[in-house]
GROMACS .gro file of C-alpha atoms in nm:
model
  212
    1UNK     CA    1   8.271  13.828   8.342
    2UNK     CA    2   8.360  13.540   8.113
    3UNK     CA    3   8.318  13.582   7.738
    4UNK     CA    4   7.960  13.521   7.619
    5UNK     CA    5   7.976  13.646   7.262
    6UNK     CA    6   8.068  13.309   7.113
    7UNK     CA    7   7.739  13.168   7.243
    8UNK     CA    8   7.540  13.456   7.098
    9UNK     CA    9   7.606  13.378   6.732
   10UNK     CA   10   7.283  13.408   6.536
   11UNK     CA   11   7.094  13.554   6.832
   12UNK     CA   12   6.851  13.843   6.806
   13UNK     CA   13   6.839  14.077   7.107
   14UNK     CA   14   6.603  14.374   7.147
   15UNK     CA   15   6.619  14.668   7.387
   16UNK     CA   16   6.276  14.822   7.434
   17UNK     CA   17   6.093  15.060   7.664
   18UNK     CA   18   5.953  15.409   7.684
   19UNK     CA   19   6.123  15.736   7.585
   20UNK     CA   20   6.430  15.823   7.787
   21UNK     CA   21   6.474  15.473   7.929
   22UNK     CA   22   6.823  15.442   7.782
   23UNK     CA   23   6.761  15.190   7.505
   24UNK     CA   24   7.007  15.343   7.258
   25UNK     CA   25   7.276  15.383   7.523
   26UNK     CA   26   7.238  15.025   7.642
   27UNK     CA   27   7.235  14.888   7.288
   28UNK     CA   28   7.565  15.063   7.217
   29UNK     CA   29   7.718  14.949   7.549
   30UNK     CA   30   7.626  14.590   7.474
   31UNK     CA   31   7.760  14.610   7.120
   32UNK     CA   32   8.089  14.754   7.242
   33UNK     CA   33   8.123  14.491   7.517
   34UNK     CA   34   8.063  14.202   7.276
   35UNK     CA   35   8.290  14.344   7.005
   36UNK     CA   36   8.566  14.386   7.265
   37UNK     CA   37   8.556  14.010   7.318
   38UNK     CA   38   8.617  13.960   6.946
   39UNK     CA   39   8.414  13.638   6.935
   40UNK     CA   40   8.120  13.739   6.714
   41UNK     CA   41   8.025  14.008   6.465
   42UNK     CA   42   7.750  14.245   6.582
   43UNK     CA   43   7.483  14.427   6.382
   44UNK     CA   44   7.331  14.722   6.571
   45UNK     CA   45   7.005  14.852   6.424
   46UNK     CA   46   6.725  15.086   6.522
   47UNK     CA   47   6.354  15.041   6.460
   48UNK     CA   48   6.222  15.224   6.269
   49UNK     CA   49   6.525  15.321   6.066
   50UNK     CA   50   6.864  15.172   5.972
   51UNK     CA   51   6.780  15.135   5.600
   52UNK     CA   52   6.735  15.426   5.361
   53UNK     CA   53   6.361  15.362   5.334
   54UNK     CA   54   6.330  15.296   5.707
   55UNK     CA   55   6.485  15.630   5.795
   56UNK     CA   56   6.245  15.812   5.562
   57UNK     CA   57   5.950  15.633   5.720
   58UNK     CA   58   6.085  15.726   6.064
   59UNK     CA   59   6.079  16.094   5.968
   60UNK     CA   60   5.718  16.069   5.849
   61UNK     CA   61   5.593  15.882   6.155
   62UNK     CA   62   5.760  16.109   6.412
   63UNK     CA   63   5.698  16.445   6.242
   64UNK     CA   64   5.453  16.651   6.457
   65UNK     CA   65   5.315  16.807   6.137
   66UNK     CA   66   5.156  16.472   6.051
   67UNK     CA   67   4.896  16.507   6.323
   68UNK     CA   68   4.618  16.364   6.105
   69UNK     CA   69   4.785  16.021   6.083
   70UNK     CA   70   4.543  15.745   6.183
   71UNK     CA   71   4.666  15.483   6.429
   72UNK     CA   72   4.629  15.200   6.177
   73UNK     CA   73   4.834  15.398   5.927
   74UNK     CA   74   5.094  15.456   6.198
   75UNK     CA   75   5.109  15.087   6.278
   76UNK     CA   76   5.146  14.990   5.913
   77UNK     CA   77   5.423  15.243   5.854
   78UNK     CA   78   5.620  15.101   6.145
   79UNK     CA   79   5.569  14.753   6.005
   80UNK     CA   80   5.679  14.865   5.658
   81UNK     CA   81   6.005  15.004   5.796
   82UNK     CA   82   6.050  14.682   5.993
   83UNK     CA   83   5.996  14.468   5.683
   84UNK     CA   84   6.266  14.658   5.493
   85UNK     CA   85   6.511  14.634   5.782
   86UNK     CA   86   6.443  14.262   5.811
   87UNK     CA   87   6.510  14.211   5.440
   88UNK     CA   88   6.820  14.431   5.418
   89UNK     CA   89   6.987  14.389   5.754
   90UNK     CA   90   6.845  14.162   6.024
   91UNK     CA   91   6.776  13.842   5.831
   92UNK     CA   92   7.112  13.845   5.643
   93UNK     CA   93   7.301  13.916   5.966
   94UNK     CA   94   7.132  13.630   6.151
   95UNK     CA   95   7.190  13.394   5.860
   96UNK     CA   96   7.560  13.485   5.874
   97UNK     CA   97   7.571  13.394   6.243
   98UNK     CA   98   7.605  13.751   6.365
   99UNK     CA   99   7.454  13.886   6.684
  100UNK     CA  100   7.178  14.138   6.608
  101UNK     CA  101   7.102  14.408   6.867
  102UNK     CA  102   6.790  14.610   6.789
  103UNK     CA  103   6.669  14.935   6.947
  104UNK     CA  104   6.289  14.866   6.958
  105UNK     CA  105   6.092  14.605   6.766
  106UNK     CA  106   5.738  14.460   6.745
  107UNK     CA  107   5.705  14.491   7.124
  108UNK     CA  108   5.699  14.870   7.071
  109UNK     CA  109   5.401  14.846   6.837
  110UNK     CA  110   5.221  14.623   7.089
  111UNK     CA  111   5.280  14.897   7.348
  112UNK     CA  112   5.224  15.220   7.153
  113UNK     CA  113   4.959  15.135   6.894
  114UNK     CA  114   4.759  14.870   7.082
  115UNK     CA  115   4.399  14.983   7.130
  116UNK     CA  116   4.429  15.288   6.907
  117UNK     CA  117   4.150  15.298   6.648
  118UNK     CA  118   4.038  14.963   6.789
  119UNK     CA  119   4.365  14.785   6.703
  120UNK     CA  120   4.394  14.449   6.874
  121UNK     CA  121   4.704  14.253   6.967
  122UNK     CA  122   4.601  13.977   6.725
  123UNK     CA  123   4.579  14.224   6.435
  124UNK     CA  124   4.921  14.368   6.516
  125UNK     CA  125   5.078  14.023   6.547
  126UNK     CA  126   4.930  13.909   6.214
  127UNK     CA  127   5.082  14.207   6.034
  128UNK     CA  128   5.408  14.159   6.222
  129UNK     CA  129   5.425  13.798   6.106
  130UNK     CA  130   5.425  13.921   5.746
  131UNK     CA  131   5.669  14.208   5.807
  132UNK     CA  132   5.925  14.005   6.003
  133UNK     CA  133   5.897  13.676   5.812
  134UNK     CA  134   5.818  13.517   6.146
  135UNK     CA  135   6.159  13.606   6.289
  136UNK     CA  136   6.126  13.699   6.657
  137UNK     CA  137   6.378  13.814   6.918
  138UNK     CA  138   6.548  13.554   7.132
  139UNK     CA  139   6.529  13.802   7.419
  140UNK     CA  140   6.376  14.145   7.475
  141UNK     CA  141   6.532  14.355   7.749
  142UNK     CA  142   6.258  14.587   7.870
  143UNK     CA  143   6.398  14.901   8.034
  144UNK     CA  144   6.120  15.001   8.270
  145UNK     CA  145   6.066  15.363   8.373
  146UNK     CA  146   5.760  15.549   8.512
  147UNK     CA  147   5.595  15.767   8.248
  148UNK     CA  148   5.671  16.099   8.417
  149UNK     CA  149   6.042  16.025   8.449
  150UNK     CA  150   6.043  15.888   8.097
  151UNK     CA  151   5.916  16.206   7.935
  152UNK     CA  152   6.122  16.427   8.165
  153UNK     CA  153   6.437  16.269   8.022
  154UNK     CA  154   6.357  16.376   7.665
  155UNK     CA  155   6.608  16.657   7.625
  156UNK     CA  156   6.492  16.788   7.287
  157UNK     CA  157   6.174  16.898   7.116
  158UNK     CA  158   5.922  16.617   7.156
  159UNK     CA  159   5.820  16.423   6.847
  160UNK     CA  160   5.463  16.347   6.738
  161UNK     CA  161   5.422  16.047   6.966
  162UNK     CA  162   5.604  16.194   7.265
  163UNK     CA  163   5.360  16.487   7.255
  164UNK     CA  164   5.066  16.263   7.344
  165UNK     CA  165   4.902  16.298   7.688
  166UNK     CA  166   5.053  16.151   8.004
  167UNK     CA  167   4.765  15.904   8.029
  168UNK     CA  168   4.867  15.758   7.694
  169UNK     CA  169   5.228  15.708   7.805
  170UNK     CA  170   5.118  15.549   8.132
  171UNK     CA  171   4.915  15.300   7.930
  172UNK     CA  172   5.214  15.233   7.705
  173UNK     CA  173   5.416  15.134   8.011
  174UNK     CA  174   5.137  14.902   8.125
  175UNK     CA  175   5.128  14.744   7.779
  176UNK     CA  176   5.501  14.677   7.794
  177UNK     CA  177   5.484  14.519   8.138
  178UNK     CA  178   5.186  14.306   8.033
  179UNK     CA  179   5.391  14.165   7.743
  180UNK     CA  180   5.678  14.079   7.976
  181UNK     CA  181   5.445  13.914   8.227
  182UNK     CA  182   5.281  13.706   7.953
  183UNK     CA  183   5.613  13.583   7.806
  184UNK     CA  184   5.878  13.559   8.080
  185UNK     CA  185   6.088  13.321   7.872
  186UNK     CA  186   6.158  13.594   7.615
  187UNK     CA  187   6.148  13.913   7.826
  188UNK     CA  188   6.357  14.050   8.111
  189UNK     CA  189   6.239  14.364   8.291
  190UNK     CA  190   6.525  14.591   8.400
  191UNK     CA  191   6.484  14.890   8.631
  192UNK     CA  192   6.589  15.190   8.420
  193UNK     CA  193   6.589  15.440   8.707
  194UNK     CA  194   6.950  15.348   8.790
  195UNK     CA  195   7.289  15.442   8.648
  196UNK     CA  196   7.375  15.310   8.299
  197UNK     CA  197   7.648  15.085   8.439
  198UNK     CA  198   7.403  14.901   8.666
  199UNK     CA  199   7.155  14.856   8.381
  200UNK     CA  200   7.433  14.726   8.155
  201UNK     CA  201   7.535  14.473   8.421
  202UNK     CA  202   7.179  14.341   8.438
  203UNK     CA  203   7.164  14.318   8.059
  204UNK     CA  204   7.485  14.113   8.051
  205UNK     CA  205   7.350  13.886   8.325
  206UNK     CA  206   7.033  13.824   8.123
  207UNK     CA  207   7.235  13.745   7.812
  208UNK     CA  208   7.456  13.505   8.005
  209UNK     CA  209   7.142  13.306   8.089
  210UNK     CA  210   7.040  13.260   7.723
  211UNK     CA  211   7.398  13.208   7.603
  212UNK     CA  212   7.448  12.887   7.803
   0.00000   0.00000   0.00000
């Protein structure tokens, strides 16, 4: 594969998908592959998290003891963590011409919180516009996995959201795929049932297309 990093300066790439789909693994593999080229600096972040405040919000949102959390509160907490990460990390990195690779982003909120407590996609997008300063990914790589396989891959105690019923997680997958179908210019769906190396190859192929 020819070097693509030089053409990814200032690009914002997101890996998204359900639990166990390999987002974190693929984000690291991509970072390592681009850094090996030595053509562009890479910022790898996770959403929610990365910043001090973001990591504290992550703990609150995922803690099973916070069972009383309303869906609108959940959505706003995710957006708050996102706003801090945008201010501290993502926006400065993009302005410096770095490649930003993010593990989850607004597409997660449009999959997991959509419909809860009557939340609409328009409401979520309006809040996201404020939180992200209007900065959107150049490409979202959606790692697609059936809900049963997704949850079966969680090899630790399930967090507050992972503990929700199977029907919920099946709907989350549908919400992801609907986003990809509605915006094919900014999404690529990748079969996550395969070995990490095959998924990584597909991710590199997708990036080659936007790096031309």
